[in-house]
Coordinates of C-alpha atoms and ligand atoms in Angstrom, one line a residue:
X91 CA 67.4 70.4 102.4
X92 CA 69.6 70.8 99.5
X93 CA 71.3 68.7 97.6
X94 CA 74.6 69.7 97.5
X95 CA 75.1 69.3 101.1
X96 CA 73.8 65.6 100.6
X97 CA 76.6 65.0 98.2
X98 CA 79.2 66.9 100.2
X99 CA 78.1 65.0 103.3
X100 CA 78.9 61.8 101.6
X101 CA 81.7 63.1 100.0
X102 CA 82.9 63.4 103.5
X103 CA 82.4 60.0 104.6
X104 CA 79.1 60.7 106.3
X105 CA 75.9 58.7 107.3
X106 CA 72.8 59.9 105.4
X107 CA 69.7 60.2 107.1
X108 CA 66.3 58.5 105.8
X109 CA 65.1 62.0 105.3
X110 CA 67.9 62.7 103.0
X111 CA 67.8 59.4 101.4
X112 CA 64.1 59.8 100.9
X113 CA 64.6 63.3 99.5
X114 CA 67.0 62.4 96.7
X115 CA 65.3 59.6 95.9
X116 CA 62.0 61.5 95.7
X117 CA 63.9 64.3 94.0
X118 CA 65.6 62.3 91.2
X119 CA 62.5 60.6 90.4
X120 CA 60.5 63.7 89.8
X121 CA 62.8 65.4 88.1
X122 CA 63.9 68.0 90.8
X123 CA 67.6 66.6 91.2
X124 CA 69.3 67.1 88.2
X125 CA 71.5 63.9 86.4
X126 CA 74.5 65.4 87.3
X127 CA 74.0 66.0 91.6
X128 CA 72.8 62.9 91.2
X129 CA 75.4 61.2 89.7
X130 CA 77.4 62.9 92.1
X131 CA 76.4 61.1 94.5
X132 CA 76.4 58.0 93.4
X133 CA 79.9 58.3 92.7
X134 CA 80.4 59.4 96.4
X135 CA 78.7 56.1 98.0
X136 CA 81.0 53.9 95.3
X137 CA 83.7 55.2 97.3
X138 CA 82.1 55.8 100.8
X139 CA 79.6 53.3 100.8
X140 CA 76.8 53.1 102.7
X141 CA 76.1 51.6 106.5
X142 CA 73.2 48.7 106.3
X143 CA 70.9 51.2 107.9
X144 CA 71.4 53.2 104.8
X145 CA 71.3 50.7 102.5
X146 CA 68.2 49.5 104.2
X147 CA 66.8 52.6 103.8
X148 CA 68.1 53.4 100.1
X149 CA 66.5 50.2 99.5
X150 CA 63.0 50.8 100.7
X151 CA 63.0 54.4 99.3
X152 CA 63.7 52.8 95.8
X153 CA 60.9 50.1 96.5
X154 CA 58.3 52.6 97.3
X155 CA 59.4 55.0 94.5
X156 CA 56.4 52.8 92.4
X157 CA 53.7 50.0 92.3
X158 CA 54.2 47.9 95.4
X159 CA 52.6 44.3 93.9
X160 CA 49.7 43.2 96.1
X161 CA 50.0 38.9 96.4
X162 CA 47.6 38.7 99.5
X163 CA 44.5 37.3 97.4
X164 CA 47.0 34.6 96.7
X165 CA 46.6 31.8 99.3
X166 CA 50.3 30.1 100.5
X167 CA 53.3 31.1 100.8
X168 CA 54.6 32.9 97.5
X169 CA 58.4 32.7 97.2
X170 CA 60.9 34.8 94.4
X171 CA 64.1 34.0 94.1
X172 CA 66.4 36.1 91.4
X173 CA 70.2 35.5 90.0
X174 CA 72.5 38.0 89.6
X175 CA 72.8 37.2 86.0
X176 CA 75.1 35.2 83.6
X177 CA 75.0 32.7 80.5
X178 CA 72.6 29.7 79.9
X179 CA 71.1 30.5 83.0
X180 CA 67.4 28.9 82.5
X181 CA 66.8 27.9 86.0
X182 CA 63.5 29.5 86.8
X183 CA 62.2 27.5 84.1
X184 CA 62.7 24.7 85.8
X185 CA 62.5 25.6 89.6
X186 CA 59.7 27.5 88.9
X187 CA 57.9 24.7 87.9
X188 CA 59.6 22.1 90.9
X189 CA 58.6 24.6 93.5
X190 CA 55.1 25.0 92.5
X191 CA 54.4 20.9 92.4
X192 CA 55.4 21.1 95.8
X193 CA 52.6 22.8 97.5
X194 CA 54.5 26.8 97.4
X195 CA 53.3 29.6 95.0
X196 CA 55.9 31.2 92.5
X197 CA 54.5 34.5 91.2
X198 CA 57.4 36.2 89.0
X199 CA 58.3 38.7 87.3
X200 CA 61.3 38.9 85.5
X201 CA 63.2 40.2 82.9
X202 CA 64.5 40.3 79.1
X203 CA 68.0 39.9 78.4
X204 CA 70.7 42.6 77.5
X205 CA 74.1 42.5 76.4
X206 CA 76.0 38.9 76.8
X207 CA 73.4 37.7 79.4
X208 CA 70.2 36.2 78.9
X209 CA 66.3 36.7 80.0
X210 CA 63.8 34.5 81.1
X211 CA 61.0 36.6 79.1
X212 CA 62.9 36.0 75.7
X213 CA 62.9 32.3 76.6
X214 CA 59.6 32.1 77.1
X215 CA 58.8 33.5 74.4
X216 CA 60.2 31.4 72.0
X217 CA 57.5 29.2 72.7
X218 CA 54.4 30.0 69.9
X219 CA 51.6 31.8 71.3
X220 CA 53.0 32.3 74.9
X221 CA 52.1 36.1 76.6
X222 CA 54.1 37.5 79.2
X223 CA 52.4 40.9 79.2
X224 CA 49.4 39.0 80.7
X225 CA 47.1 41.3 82.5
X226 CA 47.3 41.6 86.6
X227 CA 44.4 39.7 87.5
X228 CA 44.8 36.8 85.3
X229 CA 48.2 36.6 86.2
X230 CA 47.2 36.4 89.8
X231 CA 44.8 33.9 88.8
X232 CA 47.0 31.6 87.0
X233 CA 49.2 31.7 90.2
X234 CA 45.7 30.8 92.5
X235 CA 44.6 28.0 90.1
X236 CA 48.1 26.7 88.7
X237 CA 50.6 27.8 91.1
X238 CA 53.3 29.0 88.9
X239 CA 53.0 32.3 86.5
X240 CA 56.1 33.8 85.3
X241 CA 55.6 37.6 83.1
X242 CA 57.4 40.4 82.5
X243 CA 58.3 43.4 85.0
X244 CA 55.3 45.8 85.2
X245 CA 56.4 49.4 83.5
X246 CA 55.3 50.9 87.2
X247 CA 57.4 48.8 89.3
X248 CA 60.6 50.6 90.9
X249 CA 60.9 53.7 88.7
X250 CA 63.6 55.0 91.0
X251 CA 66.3 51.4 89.8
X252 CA 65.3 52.2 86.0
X253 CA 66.5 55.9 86.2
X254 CA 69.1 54.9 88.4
X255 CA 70.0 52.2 86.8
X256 CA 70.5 54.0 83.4
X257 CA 72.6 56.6 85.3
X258 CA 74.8 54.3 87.2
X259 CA 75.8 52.3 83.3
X260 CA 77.0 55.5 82.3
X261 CA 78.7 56.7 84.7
X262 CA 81.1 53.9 85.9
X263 CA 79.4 53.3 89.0
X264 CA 77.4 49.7 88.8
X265 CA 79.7 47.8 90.2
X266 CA 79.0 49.0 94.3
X267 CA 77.8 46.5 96.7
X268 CA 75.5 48.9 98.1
X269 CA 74.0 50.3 95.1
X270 CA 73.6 46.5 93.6
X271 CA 72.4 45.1 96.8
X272 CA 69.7 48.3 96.9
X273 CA 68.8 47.8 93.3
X274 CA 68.0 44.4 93.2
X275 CA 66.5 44.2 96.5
X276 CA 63.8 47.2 95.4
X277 CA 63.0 44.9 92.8
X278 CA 62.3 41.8 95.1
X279 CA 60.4 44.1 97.5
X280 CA 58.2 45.5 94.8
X281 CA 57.3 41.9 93.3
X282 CA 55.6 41.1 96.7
X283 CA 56.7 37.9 97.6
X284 CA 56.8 36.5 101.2
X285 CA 60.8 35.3 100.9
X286 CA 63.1 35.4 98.7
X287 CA 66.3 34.0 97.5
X288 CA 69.1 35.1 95.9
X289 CA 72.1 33.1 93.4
X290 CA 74.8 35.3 93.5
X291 CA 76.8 34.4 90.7
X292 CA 80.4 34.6 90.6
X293 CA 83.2 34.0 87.6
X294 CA 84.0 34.8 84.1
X295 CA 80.2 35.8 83.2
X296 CA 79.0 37.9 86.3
X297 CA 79.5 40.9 88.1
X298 CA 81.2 39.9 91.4
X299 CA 84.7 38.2 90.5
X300 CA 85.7 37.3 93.8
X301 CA 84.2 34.6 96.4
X302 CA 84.4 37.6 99.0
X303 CA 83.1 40.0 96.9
X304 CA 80.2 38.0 96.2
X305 CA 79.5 37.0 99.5
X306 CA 79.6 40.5 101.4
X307 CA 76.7 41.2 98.0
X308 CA 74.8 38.0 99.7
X309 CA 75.2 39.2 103.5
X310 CA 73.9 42.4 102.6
X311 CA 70.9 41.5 100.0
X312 CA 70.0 38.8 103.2
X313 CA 70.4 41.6 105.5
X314 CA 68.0 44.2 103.7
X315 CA 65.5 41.2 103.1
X316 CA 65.0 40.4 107.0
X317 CA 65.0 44.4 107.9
X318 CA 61.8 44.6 105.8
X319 CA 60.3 41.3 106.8
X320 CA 61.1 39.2 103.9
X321 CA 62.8 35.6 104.7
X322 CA 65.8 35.5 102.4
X323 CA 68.8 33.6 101.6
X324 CA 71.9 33.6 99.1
X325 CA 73.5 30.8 97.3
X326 CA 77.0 31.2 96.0
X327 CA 77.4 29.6 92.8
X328 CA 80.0 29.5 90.0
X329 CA 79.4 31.3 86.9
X330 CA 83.0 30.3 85.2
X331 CA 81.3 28.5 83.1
X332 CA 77.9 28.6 81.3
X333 CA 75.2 26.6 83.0
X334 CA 74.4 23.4 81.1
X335 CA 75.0 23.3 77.6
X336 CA 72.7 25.5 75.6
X337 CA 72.7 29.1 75.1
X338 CA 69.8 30.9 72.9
X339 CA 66.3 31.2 74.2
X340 CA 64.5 27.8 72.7
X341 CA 67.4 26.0 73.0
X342 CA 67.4 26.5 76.7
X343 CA 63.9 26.2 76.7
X344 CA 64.4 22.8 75.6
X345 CA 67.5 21.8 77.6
X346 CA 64.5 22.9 80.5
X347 CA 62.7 20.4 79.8
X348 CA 65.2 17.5 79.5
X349 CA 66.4 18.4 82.7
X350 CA 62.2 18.2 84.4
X351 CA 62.8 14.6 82.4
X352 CA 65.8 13.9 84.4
X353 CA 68.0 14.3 81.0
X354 CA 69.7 17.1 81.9
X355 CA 73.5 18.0 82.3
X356 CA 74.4 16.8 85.3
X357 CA 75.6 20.6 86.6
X358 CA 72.3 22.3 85.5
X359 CA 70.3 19.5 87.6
X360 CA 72.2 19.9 90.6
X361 CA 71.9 23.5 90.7
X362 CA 68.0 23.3 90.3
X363 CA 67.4 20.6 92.8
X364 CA 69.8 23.0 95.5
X365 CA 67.4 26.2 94.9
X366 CA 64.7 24.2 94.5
X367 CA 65.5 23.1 98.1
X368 CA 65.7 26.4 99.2
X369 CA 63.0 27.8 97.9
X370 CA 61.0 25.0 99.3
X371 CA 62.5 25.6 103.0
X372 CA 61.9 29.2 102.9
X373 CA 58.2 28.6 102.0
X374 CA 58.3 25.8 105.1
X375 CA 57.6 22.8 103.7
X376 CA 60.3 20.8 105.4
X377 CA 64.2 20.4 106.3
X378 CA 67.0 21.4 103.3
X379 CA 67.0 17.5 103.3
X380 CA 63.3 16.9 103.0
X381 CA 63.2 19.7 100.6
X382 CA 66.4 17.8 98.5
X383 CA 64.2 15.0 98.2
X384 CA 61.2 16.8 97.1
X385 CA 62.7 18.5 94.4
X386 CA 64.3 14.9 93.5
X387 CA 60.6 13.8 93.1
X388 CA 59.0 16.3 91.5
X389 CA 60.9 15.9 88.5
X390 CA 61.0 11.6 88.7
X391 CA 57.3 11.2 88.8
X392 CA 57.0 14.2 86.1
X393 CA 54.2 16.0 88.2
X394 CA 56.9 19.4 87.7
X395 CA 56.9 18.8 83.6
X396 CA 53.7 18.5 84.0
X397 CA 53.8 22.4 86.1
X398 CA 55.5 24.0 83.3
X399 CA 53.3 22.2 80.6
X400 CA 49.9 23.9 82.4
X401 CA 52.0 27.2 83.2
X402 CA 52.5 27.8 79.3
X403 CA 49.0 26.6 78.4
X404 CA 47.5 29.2 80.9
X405 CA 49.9 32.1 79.8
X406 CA 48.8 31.1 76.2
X407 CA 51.6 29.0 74.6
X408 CA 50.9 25.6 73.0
X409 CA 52.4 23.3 75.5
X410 CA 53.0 20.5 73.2
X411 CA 55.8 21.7 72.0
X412 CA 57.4 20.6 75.2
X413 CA 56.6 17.0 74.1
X414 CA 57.5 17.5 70.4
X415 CA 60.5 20.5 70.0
X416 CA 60.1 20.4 66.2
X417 CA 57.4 22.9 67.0
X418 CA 60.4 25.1 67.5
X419 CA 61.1 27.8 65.1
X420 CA 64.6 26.2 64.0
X421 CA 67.6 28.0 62.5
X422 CA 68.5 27.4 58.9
X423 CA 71.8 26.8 60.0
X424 CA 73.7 24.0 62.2
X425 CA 77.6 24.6 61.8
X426 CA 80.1 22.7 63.7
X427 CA 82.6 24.0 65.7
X428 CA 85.7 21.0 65.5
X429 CA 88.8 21.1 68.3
X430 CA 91.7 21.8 66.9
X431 CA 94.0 19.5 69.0
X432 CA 93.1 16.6 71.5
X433 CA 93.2 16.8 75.5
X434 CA 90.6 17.9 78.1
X435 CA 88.9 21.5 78.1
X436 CA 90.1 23.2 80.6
X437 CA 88.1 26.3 80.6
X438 CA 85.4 28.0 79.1
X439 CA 85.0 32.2 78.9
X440 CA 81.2 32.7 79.6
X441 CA 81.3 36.1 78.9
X442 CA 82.8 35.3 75.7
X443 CA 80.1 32.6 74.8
X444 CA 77.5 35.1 75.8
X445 CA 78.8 37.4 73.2
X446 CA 79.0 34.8 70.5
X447 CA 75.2 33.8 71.2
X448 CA 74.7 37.9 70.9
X449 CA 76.6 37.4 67.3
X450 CA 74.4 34.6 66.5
X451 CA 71.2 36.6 66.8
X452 CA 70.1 35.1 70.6
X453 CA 71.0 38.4 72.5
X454 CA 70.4 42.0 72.4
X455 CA 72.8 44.7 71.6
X456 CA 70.5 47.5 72.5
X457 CA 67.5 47.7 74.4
X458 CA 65.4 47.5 70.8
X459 CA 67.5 44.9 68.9
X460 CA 65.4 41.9 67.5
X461 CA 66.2 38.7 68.4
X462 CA 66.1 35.5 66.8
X463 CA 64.6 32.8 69.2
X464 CA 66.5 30.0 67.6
X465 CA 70.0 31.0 67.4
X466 CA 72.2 30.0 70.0
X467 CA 75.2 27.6 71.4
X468 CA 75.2 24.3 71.6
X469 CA 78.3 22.9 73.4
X470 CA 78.8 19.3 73.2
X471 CA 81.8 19.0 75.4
X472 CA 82.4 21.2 78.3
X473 CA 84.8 21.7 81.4
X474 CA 87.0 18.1 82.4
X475 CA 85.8 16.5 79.1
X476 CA 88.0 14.8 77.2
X477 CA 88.0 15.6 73.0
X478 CA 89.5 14.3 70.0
X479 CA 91.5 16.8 67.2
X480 CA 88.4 17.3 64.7
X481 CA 85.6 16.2 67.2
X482 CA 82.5 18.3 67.5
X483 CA 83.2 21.0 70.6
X484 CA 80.0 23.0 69.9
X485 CA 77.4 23.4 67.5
X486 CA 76.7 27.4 66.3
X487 CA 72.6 27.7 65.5
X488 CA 71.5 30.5 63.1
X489 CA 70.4 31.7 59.8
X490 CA 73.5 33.9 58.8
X491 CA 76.2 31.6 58.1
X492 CA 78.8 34.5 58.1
X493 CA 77.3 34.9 61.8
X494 CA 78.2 31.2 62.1
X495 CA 82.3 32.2 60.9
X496 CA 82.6 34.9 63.1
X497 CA 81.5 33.4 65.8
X498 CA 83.6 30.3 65.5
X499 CA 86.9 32.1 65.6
X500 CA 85.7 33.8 68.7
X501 CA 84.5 30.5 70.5
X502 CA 87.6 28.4 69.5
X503 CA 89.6 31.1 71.7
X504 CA 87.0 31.5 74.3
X505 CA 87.6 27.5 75.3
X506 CA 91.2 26.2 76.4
X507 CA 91.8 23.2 75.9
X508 CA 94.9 21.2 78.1
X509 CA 96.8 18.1 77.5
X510 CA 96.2 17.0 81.1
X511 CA 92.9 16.5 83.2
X512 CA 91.7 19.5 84.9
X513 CA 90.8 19.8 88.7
X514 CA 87.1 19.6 89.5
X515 CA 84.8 23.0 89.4
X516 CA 82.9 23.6 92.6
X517 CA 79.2 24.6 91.6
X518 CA 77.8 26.2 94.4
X519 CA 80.4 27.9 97.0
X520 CA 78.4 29.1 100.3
X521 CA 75.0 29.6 101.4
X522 CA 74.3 32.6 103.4
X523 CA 71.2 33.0 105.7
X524 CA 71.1 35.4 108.9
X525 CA 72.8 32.8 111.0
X526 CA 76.0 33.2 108.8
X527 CA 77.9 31.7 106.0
X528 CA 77.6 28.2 105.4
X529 CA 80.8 27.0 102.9
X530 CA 80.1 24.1 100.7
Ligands
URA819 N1 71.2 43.6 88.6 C1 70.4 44.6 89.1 O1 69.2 44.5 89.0 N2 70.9 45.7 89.5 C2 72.3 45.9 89.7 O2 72.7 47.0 90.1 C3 73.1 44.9 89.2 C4 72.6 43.7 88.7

């Protein structure tokens, strides 16, 4: 087999073979297939694409290309679910948590953040003493005993998306359905769990602009998942603007935990409760409706606090720090960002408010930037509010004050503010499952 006829075959508007799929794939990994065939490639399926059977395929490759996670000594169902990524987005800290009070077993491994999005691992680890480089079997342990463990993706899993990965940043070819669907399904795969599901993110902030854009992503991630034997589903949800209020790792750490209080924004809640749900109905503990309720209960009574309060004791972390967030590293500086004119806000760039939490110090410019676990956004009005000329619109958090200037400028343009109310934002858009698209 040689490469070149791979890439010509593609080129062409062919259907690759697993053979030839497992050949490049073995092939890059190794070292055989040079960066630029395989680039080559790549580029030829962003225009081409790839049939489900390939991407199937492609998928599976990828998974195999590493450590395969072995959950089996874990009693239950265990159940993953990932986002596609955006701003504030602190949800597994709190489903996580929800699911695992409810009788289902959440072994995860996730990720740090880069650029203007954020990672669960750096919010974590804003809280004192907490590891997420825990070894295998205590992790699986924790999971048995506790029913929740959440660490950091193991250096063996899917070698085949890290190099791939890397190549696809660099040479304008991320953004295929395929290639993302492939990607983060290899990752799922790897992790082990029994189902999966999926928030597909779509707005300002994320990768798929469109509604269909990000559904034909959802259809084919749910598609992959059943091939291989995985129960999955996708949620469509809005990433226009940033989930709940805080950006910046403790900051959302604590906005977690007023939300397992039932003090949460109201947008952040409803999001939980409807994964939540899901999760909970994949793993078979009841209708969507029963599941609704669950999730509704699990934070009233506290028994899902109470999850997240033995989850970070187990990995570590000094759990009363949920009760008392002084514990908090906390930033030398609070500087208030004032509107400029009164009306209602009308929008809010996520991507933009990502980037000014980077500026802060909460995000990552490179893979080895430091990050500072207390800087962050604060925004204490968002979309449809109503503000005042000189009221507070958001509250910057770090120890640079020149950090604190910059950033303003580039917030005040990031949020639009209109002299009449605004229309309502839908927060959750479709659900897909293999019996078809459900719109909300
Ligand atoms: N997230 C991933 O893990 N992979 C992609 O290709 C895009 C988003």
């Amino acid at each position: 087999m040689r490469m070149y006829d791979l890439i010509k075959k593609k080129r062409d508007g062919n259907i690759l073979t697993e053979e030839e799929i497992e050949f490049f794939l073995k092939g890059y990994v190794n070292g055989e297939i040079p960066d630029y065939q395989a680039a080559a490639l790549l580029m030829a399926i962003y225009f081409k694409g790839m049939t489900p059977q390939e991407t199937a395929d492609f998928t599976m490759h990828m998974a195999n290309s590493g450590e395969i996670s072995d959950l089996t000594s874990i009693p239950g169902v265990k159940v993953d679910k990932h986002s596609t990524g955006g701003v504030g987005d602190k949800t597994t800290l709190i489903i996580s948590p929800i699911v695992a009070s409810t009788g289902a077993k959440v072994a995860k491994m996730s990720g740090r953040g880069l650029g203007h999005t954020g990672g669960t691992i750096d919010k974590l680890e804003s809280i004192p003493g907490l590891k997420t480089n825990i070894e295998r079997e205590k992790f699986l342990e924790i999971v048995k005993n506790i029913g929740v463990s959440v660490i950091g993706q193991s250096g063996d899993l899917d070698p085949a998306d890290k190099k791939l990965y890397a190549l696809r940043d660099v040479t304008a070819t991320i953004d295929s359905i395929p290639l993302i669907a492939s990607s983060i399904m290899s990752k799922k795969i790897a992790a082990g769990a029994d189902c999966i599901l999926l928030d597909v993110k779509i707005g300002s902030g994320a990768f798929m602009k469109t509604r269909p854009d990000a559904i034909n992503l959802a259809k084919t991630m749910v598609s992959i998942g059943e091939h291989v034997g995985k129960k999955t589903l996708a949620l469509v949800t809005n990433m226009d603007v940033p989930l709940g209020r805080a950006v910046g790792n403790s900051l959302e750490v604590i906005e977690a935990c007023e939300t397992l209080r039932g003090r949460g924004p109201k947008d952040l809640e409803a999001l939980c409760i409807e994964l939540s749900a899901n999760m909970m109905y994949l793993a078979k503990l009841g209708s969507i409706s029963k599941c609704r309720a669950m999730a509704k209960k699990a934070i009233e009574d506290g028994s899902a606090l109470k999850k997240l309060k033995d989850m970070v004791a187990a990995q570590g972390g000094d759990a009363s720090i949920l009760e008392d967030y002084s514990g908090f590293k906390q930033a030398k500086f609070k500087y208030e960002v004032k509107a400029e004119k009164n009306g209602y806000i009308k929008s809010i760039n996520t991507e933009s408010c990502g980037r000014v939490a980077m500026i802060l110090g909460a995000g990552r410019e490179t893979k080895d930037s430091n990050i500072d676990f207390s800087a962050g956004i604060f925004l204490n009005k968002k979309v449809e509010e109503q503000i005042n000329c000189g009221e507070v619109l958001a509250t910057l958090y770090s120890d640079d004050i020149k950090k604190c200037k910059s950033a303003e400028k580039i917030l005040l343009n990031a949020i639009k503010v209109s002299d009449t109310p605004t229309n309502h934002t839908q927060l959750i858009y479709a659900r897909v499952s293999t019996e078809g698209v459900e719109k909300y």
